[in-house]
């Protein structure tokens, strides 16, 4: 499997500039029974939900963000005009109109401090801790979902250099990365293999490393469209779950420009997924989640600082979109968390859990006990048709 | 003063083949004495100082304007700045390859990583951050952490990297006139990553951000601009501060001497040098030495070196990619003399480091590089290390006309600290270069 994947990957990888975009990191896949598909995108750096889906109908909003709202206006999402979409994501409007794109507002993980690093770990680990303590295994929630989901264990593959926590865990995940061909003889390889087999820290990484050295192509510069097309190609094959991360959302300054660029790239990726999936887009759900939101008020450098409540994006032919879900807590002074952040009104893990349940029929006890320990699944938000 | 083999492996960048290590295991006083020897700082002696970099940046900006206006046909300064950045990356590898004070070089990298400045493609930052380890870590690593923290806080690269230079007090003169205000990025990472790690509130972060306003970067480097400084009192962790650089320094000193900082710094050091999960008792002893001495780092190192894990023959830590690459070059006695200007390396070292997960000066975030096995062990990163081992082995083979003998190299690199099978395997390969590749790519060689 790994080998076939590698060969097919060569088709689209371009260049070999290692100064390439560090924003796109590993892609992970797993196969599962049935035709339904799930793509989880981890937006690293804390996406500003209040700028992505602008609550312009909230009387407090305008005063909180005078500079950020000076630029190009948003795109009305509903006839009441309460929410507007950031213009950087304009390319997604046809999906919205077709009911294939929706948002969830005012969500957060249970973590209540504002460290990126802990926040991302919690987001990928699925912990219920407000302190950022990880579950005992310290593994990823998507990995824990693979077993009850009946995933074929040999089909999970990560693409990229670094491990990605969301799919790390007991279910083995193979890696792929572009690296030069190996030139050791079979004898040299055998000598190394024997040494590694005895090393408790390194033994598990070695077989994958050997495959990579034998199969690697060249080049690591993956562009959004190519990434989307590649993920789609795998999902049209045996893979049913894909996860990858996309960084660069930490907009402490110059937010208008930075966010527009990132949203444009994210939109391209999602549209490339749709195009690449063709008829299989109909059974696909994409969710994009981030470690936390950003401050309700803009900061002094035309940006925003680390906050709490944020937004989740969901899309796909399977999605019941055209809606902004979630209980809107308001932005008035008394409504803000600690007088600074959008108050989260629901656990983002509940939406992730419902995504797994809707697409793959995962049981409540598995979701509340294994995948997201301590989660109250709550009412079905109806992410899918 | 040679270090023992174990000292070189655990507290340095591994032995250099061709030099005879001292006998014995770890002698704490001998390790610490490395910090007293004269420091040549860098083998690439013509790298520009911070002041020179600032002057070059200013000159490059002038040139860019003239170039745009059509007054000059060619940019001359920008290429020199870019060359300096390339040299910084080369020096990052070759300085520890050349140095016989490996402990000092490990500490330079530890502290520069603790107080990370990443290279972002923004303004002048890329050209100022390459000298940061030499400006901030090297001069203070045998002194007080409070002094190092102050040096880092006032380094232009730090002020730019974590956005502090842009932060404006809302009630400052500029803040009242212009539409600008606080940016709490640096304030938060200062408390979370550089000092305490825990034990402070969001209110402390905000108050710290208010206190730090005014710290800025001008053409001549770091400055304090009173017009940007938030007036009035700031209360942080129960202490009250006024405004101005002296008050900022007083705060930095206070925060450096907090027990949470002592604990956090000690844990990070022990985790880096001794074990992914170091003994709590040792960390507590290190933290006590830190607090008693007013953050004198030598006393903290001494407490660390007294831990049984410091002297154990079992190598439990995984080398970082930079440590691994430097160790491979030392193991094959790669020539480093007379390298000013033109440096020859066995392969594309920056690309190799990136594939191993450590592109020079580009950590993923302000928390710096990982310091445990979990951050460095994955199939792709291990594949990149073994590929590098092959590259070095082939280069040595070419340079010596295939005369380099793998078994003596393996004995010199590992002594009796490695698995005897590794030395044996190096001798069982079909070709000499393959034996060297097996040694350098072996699990033993990944450890320290």
PDB file of C-alpha atoms in Angstrom, chain B residues 66-310:
ATOM      1  CA  UNK B  66      17.775  54.044  -5.021  1.00  0.00           C
ATOM      2  CA  UNK B  67      17.324  50.898  -7.071  1.00  0.00           C
ATOM      3  CA  UNK B  68      13.591  51.494  -7.372  1.00  0.00           C
ATOM      4  CA  UNK B  69      14.199  55.067  -8.396  1.00  0.00           C
ATOM      5  CA  UNK B  70      16.587  53.862 -11.070  1.00  0.00           C
ATOM      6  CA  UNK B  71      19.567  55.609  -9.487  1.00  0.00           C
ATOM      7  CA  UNK B  72      21.633  52.447  -9.174  1.00  0.00           C
ATOM      8  CA  UNK B  73      21.700  49.393 -11.368  1.00  0.00           C
ATOM      9  CA  UNK B  74      22.616  46.752  -8.824  1.00  0.00           C
ATOM     10  CA  UNK B  75      21.987  45.869  -5.186  1.00  0.00           C
ATOM     11  CA  UNK B  76      25.274  45.220  -3.425  1.00  0.00           C
ATOM     12  CA  UNK B  77      24.343  44.953   0.254  1.00  0.00           C
ATOM     13  CA  UNK B  78      21.406  42.561   0.149  1.00  0.00           C
ATOM     14  CA  UNK B  79      23.518  39.749  -1.326  1.00  0.00           C
ATOM     15  CA  UNK B  80      26.014  40.250   1.517  1.00  0.00           C
ATOM     16  CA  UNK B  81      23.192  39.968   4.063  1.00  0.00           C
ATOM     17  CA  UNK B  82      21.959  36.805   2.392  1.00  0.00           C
ATOM     18  CA  UNK B  83      25.463  35.371   2.430  1.00  0.00           C
ATOM     19  CA  UNK B  84      25.692  36.163   6.141  1.00  0.00           C
ATOM     20  CA  UNK B  85      22.491  34.175   6.712  1.00  0.00           C
ATOM     21  CA  UNK B  86      23.922  31.200   4.827  1.00  0.00           C
ATOM     22  CA  UNK B  87      27.117  31.480   6.863  1.00  0.00           C
ATOM     23  CA  UNK B  88      25.083  31.509  10.075  1.00  0.00           C
ATOM     24  CA  UNK B  89      23.589  28.149   9.153  1.00  0.00           C
ATOM     25  CA  UNK B  90      26.994  26.726   8.253  1.00  0.00           C
ATOM     26  CA  UNK B  91      28.497  28.028  11.493  1.00  0.00           C
ATOM     27  CA  UNK B  92      25.661  26.403  13.428  1.00  0.00           C
ATOM     28  CA  UNK B  93      26.993  23.020  12.280  1.00  0.00           C
ATOM     29  CA  UNK B  94      30.707  23.670  12.010  1.00  0.00           C
ATOM     30  CA  UNK B  95      31.316  25.485  15.295  1.00  0.00           C
ATOM     31  CA  UNK B  96      30.486  22.409  17.380  1.00  0.00           C
ATOM     32  CA  UNK B  97      32.383  20.234  14.889  1.00  0.00           C
ATOM     33  CA  UNK B  98      35.504  22.316  15.499  1.00  0.00           C
ATOM     34  CA  UNK B  99      35.137  23.101  19.195  1.00  0.00           C
ATOM     35  CA  UNK B 100      36.798  21.063  21.915  1.00  0.00           C
ATOM     36  CA  UNK B 101      34.445  22.661  24.466  1.00  0.00           C
ATOM     37  CA  UNK B 102      31.433  20.633  23.400  1.00  0.00           C
ATOM     38  CA  UNK B 103      29.557  21.335  26.632  1.00  0.00           C
ATOM     39  CA  UNK B 104      29.673  25.053  25.947  1.00  0.00           C
ATOM     40  CA  UNK B 105      28.385  24.570  22.396  1.00  0.00           C
ATOM     41  CA  UNK B 106      25.573  22.345  23.621  1.00  0.00           C
ATOM     42  CA  UNK B 107      24.657  25.047  26.139  1.00  0.00           C
ATOM     43  CA  UNK B 108      24.705  27.775  23.465  1.00  0.00           C
ATOM     44  CA  UNK B 109      22.171  25.750  21.533  1.00  0.00           C
ATOM     45  CA  UNK B 110      20.133  24.853  24.587  1.00  0.00           C
ATOM     46  CA  UNK B 111      19.754  28.479  25.674  1.00  0.00           C
ATOM     47  CA  UNK B 112      19.179  29.869  22.196  1.00  0.00           C
ATOM     48  CA  UNK B 113      16.426  27.269  21.886  1.00  0.00           C
ATOM     49  CA  UNK B 114      14.937  28.014  25.290  1.00  0.00           C
ATOM     50  CA  UNK B 115      14.693  31.684  24.246  1.00  0.00           C
ATOM     51  CA  UNK B 116      13.886  30.868  20.634  1.00  0.00           C
ATOM     52  CA  UNK B 117      14.055  33.390  17.846  1.00  0.00           C
ATOM     53  CA  UNK B 118      12.836  31.862  14.601  1.00  0.00           C
ATOM     54  CA  UNK B 119      13.657  33.043  11.157  1.00  0.00           C
ATOM     55  CA  UNK B 120      10.625  34.558   9.528  1.00  0.00           C
ATOM     56  CA  UNK B 121      10.629  36.167   6.142  1.00  0.00           C
ATOM     57  CA  UNK B 122       9.638  39.540   7.506  1.00  0.00           C
ATOM     58  CA  UNK B 123      11.588  42.762   7.199  1.00  0.00           C
ATOM     59  CA  UNK B 124      15.059  42.719   8.688  1.00  0.00           C
ATOM     60  CA  UNK B 125      14.465  39.835  11.107  1.00  0.00           C
ATOM     61  CA  UNK B 126      16.076  37.097   8.999  1.00  0.00           C
ATOM     62  CA  UNK B 127      19.292  39.066   8.875  1.00  0.00           C
ATOM     63  CA  UNK B 128      19.420  39.850  12.593  1.00  0.00           C
ATOM     64  CA  UNK B 129      18.530  36.470  14.061  1.00  0.00           C
ATOM     65  CA  UNK B 130      21.501  34.418  12.826  1.00  0.00           C
ATOM     66  CA  UNK B 131      23.820  36.021  15.345  1.00  0.00           C
ATOM     67  CA  UNK B 132      21.312  35.745  18.177  1.00  0.00           C
ATOM     68  CA  UNK B 133      22.835  32.640  19.827  1.00  0.00           C
ATOM     69  CA  UNK B 134      26.229  34.336  19.931  1.00  0.00           C
ATOM     70  CA  UNK B 135      24.736  37.610  21.198  1.00  0.00           C
ATOM     71  CA  UNK B 136      22.397  36.222  23.828  1.00  0.00           C
ATOM     72  CA  UNK B 137      23.343  32.685  24.866  1.00  0.00           C
ATOM     73  CA  UNK B 138      27.122  32.536  24.549  1.00  0.00           C
ATOM     74  CA  UNK B 139      28.071  35.507  26.764  1.00  0.00           C
ATOM     75  CA  UNK B 140      25.808  34.541  29.661  1.00  0.00           C
ATOM     76  CA  UNK B 141      25.717  30.771  29.770  1.00  0.00           C
ATOM     77  CA  UNK B 142      28.333  30.734  32.530  1.00  0.00           C
ATOM     78  CA  UNK B 143      26.678  33.677  34.303  1.00  0.00           C
ATOM     79  CA  UNK B 144      23.211  34.471  35.527  1.00  0.00           C
ATOM     80  CA  UNK B 145      19.991  33.542  33.757  1.00  0.00           C
ATOM     81  CA  UNK B 146      18.587  36.922  34.743  1.00  0.00           C
ATOM     82  CA  UNK B 147      21.285  38.595  32.627  1.00  0.00           C
ATOM     83  CA  UNK B 148      20.685  36.275  29.690  1.00  0.00           C
ATOM     84  CA  UNK B 149      16.953  36.902  29.861  1.00  0.00           C
ATOM     85  CA  UNK B 150      17.550  40.644  29.769  1.00  0.00           C
ATOM     86  CA  UNK B 151      19.897  40.287  26.798  1.00  0.00           C
ATOM     87  CA  UNK B 152      17.275  38.270  24.958  1.00  0.00           C
ATOM     88  CA  UNK B 153      14.477  40.700  25.817  1.00  0.00           C
ATOM     89  CA  UNK B 154      16.428  43.620  24.423  1.00  0.00           C
ATOM     90  CA  UNK B 155      17.715  41.829  21.323  1.00  0.00           C
ATOM     91  CA  UNK B 156      16.130  43.282  18.186  1.00  0.00           C
ATOM     92  CA  UNK B 157      15.525  39.799  16.797  1.00  0.00           C
ATOM     93  CA  UNK B 158      13.384  38.880  19.812  1.00  0.00           C
ATOM     94  CA  UNK B 159      11.491  42.174  19.744  1.00  0.00           C
ATOM     95  CA  UNK B 160      10.701  41.600  16.068  1.00  0.00           C
ATOM     96  CA  UNK B 161      10.074  37.860  16.233  1.00  0.00           C
ATOM     97  CA  UNK B 162       7.405  38.055  18.922  1.00  0.00           C
ATOM     98  CA  UNK B 163       5.890  41.330  17.696  1.00  0.00           C
ATOM     99  CA  UNK B 164       6.921  43.350  20.761  1.00  0.00           C
ATOM    100  CA  UNK B 165       8.370  46.100  18.577  1.00  0.00           C
ATOM    101  CA  UNK B 166       4.872  46.769  17.269  1.00  0.00           C
ATOM    102  CA  UNK B 167       3.070  46.899  20.588  1.00  0.00           C
ATOM    103  CA  UNK B 168       1.848  50.323  21.702  1.00  0.00           C
ATOM    104  CA  UNK B 169       0.393  51.377  25.053  1.00  0.00           C
ATOM    105  CA  UNK B 170      -3.226  52.416  24.383  1.00  0.00           C
ATOM    106  CA  UNK B 171      -2.819  55.430  26.668  1.00  0.00           C
ATOM    107  CA  UNK B 172       0.679  56.296  25.508  1.00  0.00           C
ATOM    108  CA  UNK B 173       1.265  59.418  23.447  1.00  0.00           C
ATOM    109  CA  UNK B 174       1.288  57.456  20.195  1.00  0.00           C
ATOM    110  CA  UNK B 175      -1.544  55.209  21.333  1.00  0.00           C
ATOM    111  CA  UNK B 176      -3.846  58.141  21.992  1.00  0.00           C
ATOM    112  CA  UNK B 177      -3.138  59.710  18.645  1.00  0.00           C
ATOM    113  CA  UNK B 178      -3.033  56.655  16.447  1.00  0.00           C
ATOM    114  CA  UNK B 179      -5.192  53.650  16.035  1.00  0.00           C
ATOM    115  CA  UNK B 180      -2.807  51.227  17.680  1.00  0.00           C
ATOM    116  CA  UNK B 181      -2.412  49.343  20.895  1.00  0.00           C
ATOM    117  CA  UNK B 182      -1.141  46.284  22.757  1.00  0.00           C
ATOM    118  CA  UNK B 183       0.189  43.096  21.256  1.00  0.00           C
ATOM    119  CA  UNK B 184       0.608  40.499  23.972  1.00  0.00           C
ATOM    120  CA  UNK B 185       2.513  37.907  21.950  1.00  0.00           C
ATOM    121  CA  UNK B 186       5.925  38.414  23.568  1.00  0.00           C
ATOM    122  CA  UNK B 187       4.462  39.005  27.034  1.00  0.00           C
ATOM    123  CA  UNK B 188       2.775  35.599  26.913  1.00  0.00           C
ATOM    124  CA  UNK B 189       5.729  33.647  25.545  1.00  0.00           C
ATOM    125  CA  UNK B 190       8.065  35.381  27.993  1.00  0.00           C
ATOM    126  CA  UNK B 191       5.995  33.987  30.860  1.00  0.00           C
ATOM    127  CA  UNK B 192       5.054  30.674  29.276  1.00  0.00           C
ATOM    128  CA  UNK B 193       8.151  29.628  27.403  1.00  0.00           C
ATOM    129  CA  UNK B 194      11.107  31.686  28.577  1.00  0.00           C
ATOM    130  CA  UNK B 195      10.527  31.861  32.316  1.00  0.00           C
ATOM    131  CA  UNK B 196       7.733  30.555  34.540  1.00  0.00           C
ATOM    132  CA  UNK B 197       5.783  28.114  32.382  1.00  0.00           C
ATOM    133  CA  UNK B 198       2.913  28.146  34.875  1.00  0.00           C
ATOM    134  CA  UNK B 199       1.611  30.020  37.884  1.00  0.00           C
ATOM    135  CA  UNK B 200       0.497  33.242  36.198  1.00  0.00           C
ATOM    136  CA  UNK B 201      -2.885  34.450  34.986  1.00  0.00           C
ATOM    137  CA  UNK B 202      -4.203  36.101  31.858  1.00  0.00           C
ATOM    138  CA  UNK B 203      -4.240  39.344  33.852  1.00  0.00           C
ATOM    139  CA  UNK B 204      -0.486  38.943  34.443  1.00  0.00           C
ATOM    140  CA  UNK B 205       0.044  38.475  30.705  1.00  0.00           C
ATOM    141  CA  UNK B 206      -1.917  41.616  29.905  1.00  0.00           C
ATOM    142  CA  UNK B 207      -0.170  43.646  32.580  1.00  0.00           C
ATOM    143  CA  UNK B 208       3.192  42.390  31.313  1.00  0.00           C
ATOM    144  CA  UNK B 209       2.215  43.452  27.800  1.00  0.00           C
ATOM    145  CA  UNK B 210       1.381  46.918  29.191  1.00  0.00           C
ATOM    146  CA  UNK B 211       4.691  47.111  31.033  1.00  0.00           C
ATOM    147  CA  UNK B 212       6.761  46.062  28.002  1.00  0.00           C
ATOM    148  CA  UNK B 213       5.340  48.734  25.718  1.00  0.00           C
ATOM    149  CA  UNK B 214       8.017  51.120  24.559  1.00  0.00           C
ATOM    150  CA  UNK B 215      10.509  48.331  23.774  1.00  0.00           C
ATOM    151  CA  UNK B 216      11.142  48.836  20.114  1.00  0.00           C
ATOM    152  CA  UNK B 217      13.625  48.456  17.286  1.00  0.00           C
ATOM    153  CA  UNK B 218      15.090  51.411  15.440  1.00  0.00           C
ATOM    154  CA  UNK B 219      17.775  51.673  12.787  1.00  0.00           C
ATOM    155  CA  UNK B 220      20.493  51.393  15.450  1.00  0.00           C
ATOM    156  CA  UNK B 221      18.928  48.435  17.224  1.00  0.00           C
ATOM    157  CA  UNK B 222      16.784  48.077  20.298  1.00  0.00           C
ATOM    158  CA  UNK B 223      15.469  51.239  21.849  1.00  0.00           C
ATOM    159  CA  UNK B 224      12.986  52.365  24.414  1.00  0.00           C
ATOM    160  CA  UNK B 225      10.465  54.790  22.959  1.00  0.00           C
ATOM    161  CA  UNK B 226       8.672  56.619  25.785  1.00  0.00           C
ATOM    162  CA  UNK B 227       6.006  57.782  23.338  1.00  0.00           C
ATOM    163  CA  UNK B 228       4.825  54.168  22.929  1.00  0.00           C
ATOM    164  CA  UNK B 229       5.023  53.261  26.620  1.00  0.00           C
ATOM    165  CA  UNK B 230       1.829  52.757  28.562  1.00  0.00           C
ATOM    166  CA  UNK B 231       1.851  55.187  31.492  1.00  0.00           C
ATOM    167  CA  UNK B 232       0.869  54.261  35.008  1.00  0.00           C
ATOM    168  CA  UNK B 233       1.365  51.343  37.338  1.00  0.00           C
ATOM    169  CA  UNK B 234       1.297  47.716  36.285  1.00  0.00           C
ATOM    170  CA  UNK B 235       0.748  44.931  38.767  1.00  0.00           C
ATOM    171  CA  UNK B 236       2.244  41.578  37.811  1.00  0.00           C
ATOM    172  CA  UNK B 237       2.170  38.637  40.194  1.00  0.00           C
ATOM    173  CA  UNK B 238       1.557  41.002  43.070  1.00  0.00           C
ATOM    174  CA  UNK B 239       4.492  43.302  42.272  1.00  0.00           C
ATOM    175  CA  UNK B 240       3.966  46.835  41.065  1.00  0.00           C
ATOM    176  CA  UNK B 241       6.003  48.395  38.268  1.00  0.00           C
ATOM    177  CA  UNK B 242       6.121  51.848  36.769  1.00  0.00           C
ATOM    178  CA  UNK B 243       7.307  52.697  33.303  1.00  0.00           C
ATOM    179  CA  UNK B 244      10.630  52.912  31.554  1.00  0.00           C
ATOM    180  CA  UNK B 245      13.451  50.527  30.706  1.00  0.00           C
ATOM    181  CA  UNK B 246      14.675  50.320  34.310  1.00  0.00           C
ATOM    182  CA  UNK B 247      11.283  49.114  35.434  1.00  0.00           C
ATOM    183  CA  UNK B 248      11.204  46.555  32.611  1.00  0.00           C
ATOM    184  CA  UNK B 249      14.631  45.325  33.659  1.00  0.00           C
ATOM    185  CA  UNK B 250      13.518  45.151  37.288  1.00  0.00           C
ATOM    186  CA  UNK B 251      10.539  43.057  36.189  1.00  0.00           C
ATOM    187  CA  UNK B 252      12.736  40.763  34.051  1.00  0.00           C
ATOM    188  CA  UNK B 253      15.010  40.272  37.026  1.00  0.00           C
ATOM    189  CA  UNK B 254      12.063  39.516  39.327  1.00  0.00           C
ATOM    190  CA  UNK B 255      10.563  37.051  36.893  1.00  0.00           C
ATOM    191  CA  UNK B 256      13.929  35.338  36.361  1.00  0.00           C
ATOM    192  CA  UNK B 257      14.201  34.761  40.099  1.00  0.00           C
ATOM    193  CA  UNK B 258      10.723  33.270  40.587  1.00  0.00           C
ATOM    194  CA  UNK B 259      10.627  29.696  41.911  1.00  0.00           C
ATOM    195  CA  UNK B 260       8.468  28.693  38.921  1.00  0.00           C
ATOM    196  CA  UNK B 261      11.242  29.892  36.615  1.00  0.00           C
ATOM    197  CA  UNK B 262      13.869  28.006  38.624  1.00  0.00           C
ATOM    198  CA  UNK B 263      11.794  24.858  38.275  1.00  0.00           C
ATOM    199  CA  UNK B 264      10.995  25.342  34.606  1.00  0.00           C
ATOM    200  CA  UNK B 265      14.584  26.144  33.596  1.00  0.00           C
ATOM    201  CA  UNK B 266      16.001  23.274  35.659  1.00  0.00           C
ATOM    202  CA  UNK B 267      13.547  20.781  34.222  1.00  0.00           C
ATOM    203  CA  UNK B 268      14.357  21.897  30.683  1.00  0.00           C
ATOM    204  CA  UNK B 269      18.107  21.564  31.278  1.00  0.00           C
ATOM    205  CA  UNK B 270      17.799  18.139  32.884  1.00  0.00           C
ATOM    206  CA  UNK B 271      15.470  16.984  30.141  1.00  0.00           C
ATOM    207  CA  UNK B 272      17.876  18.176  27.496  1.00  0.00           C
ATOM    208  CA  UNK B 273      21.036  16.678  28.973  1.00  0.00           C
ATOM    209  CA  UNK B 274      20.010  13.738  31.153  1.00  0.00           C
ATOM    210  CA  UNK B 275      16.710  12.074  30.312  1.00  0.00           C
ATOM    211  CA  UNK B 276      13.383  12.739  28.660  1.00  0.00           C
ATOM    212  CA  UNK B 277      11.904  12.300  32.125  1.00  0.00           C
ATOM    213  CA  UNK B 278      14.605  13.393  34.543  1.00  0.00           C
ATOM    214  CA  UNK B 279      14.551  12.629  38.240  1.00  0.00           C
ATOM    215  CA  UNK B 280      12.348  15.033  40.173  1.00  0.00           C
ATOM    216  CA  UNK B 281      14.826  15.078  43.018  1.00  0.00           C
ATOM    217  CA  UNK B 282      17.607  16.247  40.715  1.00  0.00           C
ATOM    218  CA  UNK B 283      15.428  18.927  39.161  1.00  0.00           C
ATOM    219  CA  UNK B 284      14.507  20.086  42.660  1.00  0.00           C
ATOM    220  CA  UNK B 285      18.193  20.260  43.634  1.00  0.00           C
ATOM    221  CA  UNK B 286      18.967  22.217  40.465  1.00  0.00           C
ATOM    222  CA  UNK B 287      16.095  24.599  41.148  1.00  0.00           C
ATOM    223  CA  UNK B 288      17.288  25.093  44.716  1.00  0.00           C
ATOM    224  CA  UNK B 289      20.812  25.885  43.474  1.00  0.00           C
ATOM    225  CA  UNK B 290      19.288  28.317  40.991  1.00  0.00           C
ATOM    226  CA  UNK B 291      17.316  30.160  43.638  1.00  0.00           C
ATOM    227  CA  UNK B 292      20.091  30.196  46.239  1.00  0.00           C
ATOM    228  CA  UNK B 293      22.581  31.632  43.768  1.00  0.00           C
ATOM    229  CA  UNK B 294      20.266  34.185  42.219  1.00  0.00           C
ATOM    230  CA  UNK B 295      20.157  32.235  38.933  1.00  0.00           C
ATOM    231  CA  UNK B 296      23.904  31.521  38.661  1.00  0.00           C
ATOM    232  CA  UNK B 297      23.823  28.862  35.977  1.00  0.00           C
ATOM    233  CA  UNK B 298      27.121  27.219  36.835  1.00  0.00           C
ATOM    234  CA  UNK B 299      25.692  26.087  40.157  1.00  0.00           C
ATOM    235  CA  UNK B 300      22.663  24.671  38.328  1.00  0.00           C
ATOM    236  CA  UNK B 301      24.904  22.758  35.918  1.00  0.00           C
ATOM    237  CA  UNK B 302      26.907  21.454  38.896  1.00  0.00           C
ATOM    238  CA  UNK B 303      23.730  20.101  40.500  1.00  0.00           C
ATOM    239  CA  UNK B 304      22.789  18.496  37.181  1.00  0.00           C
ATOM    240  CA  UNK B 305      26.197  16.882  36.740  1.00  0.00           C
ATOM    241  CA  UNK B 306      25.905  15.343  40.205  1.00  0.00           C
ATOM    242  CA  UNK B 307      22.885  13.301  39.135  1.00  0.00           C
ATOM    243  CA  UNK B 308      23.488   9.546  38.689  1.00  0.00           C
ATOM    244  CA  UNK B 309      21.962   9.874  35.216  1.00  0.00           C
ATOM    245  CA  UNK B 310      24.868  12.170  34.315  1.00  0.00           C
TER     246      UNK B 310
END
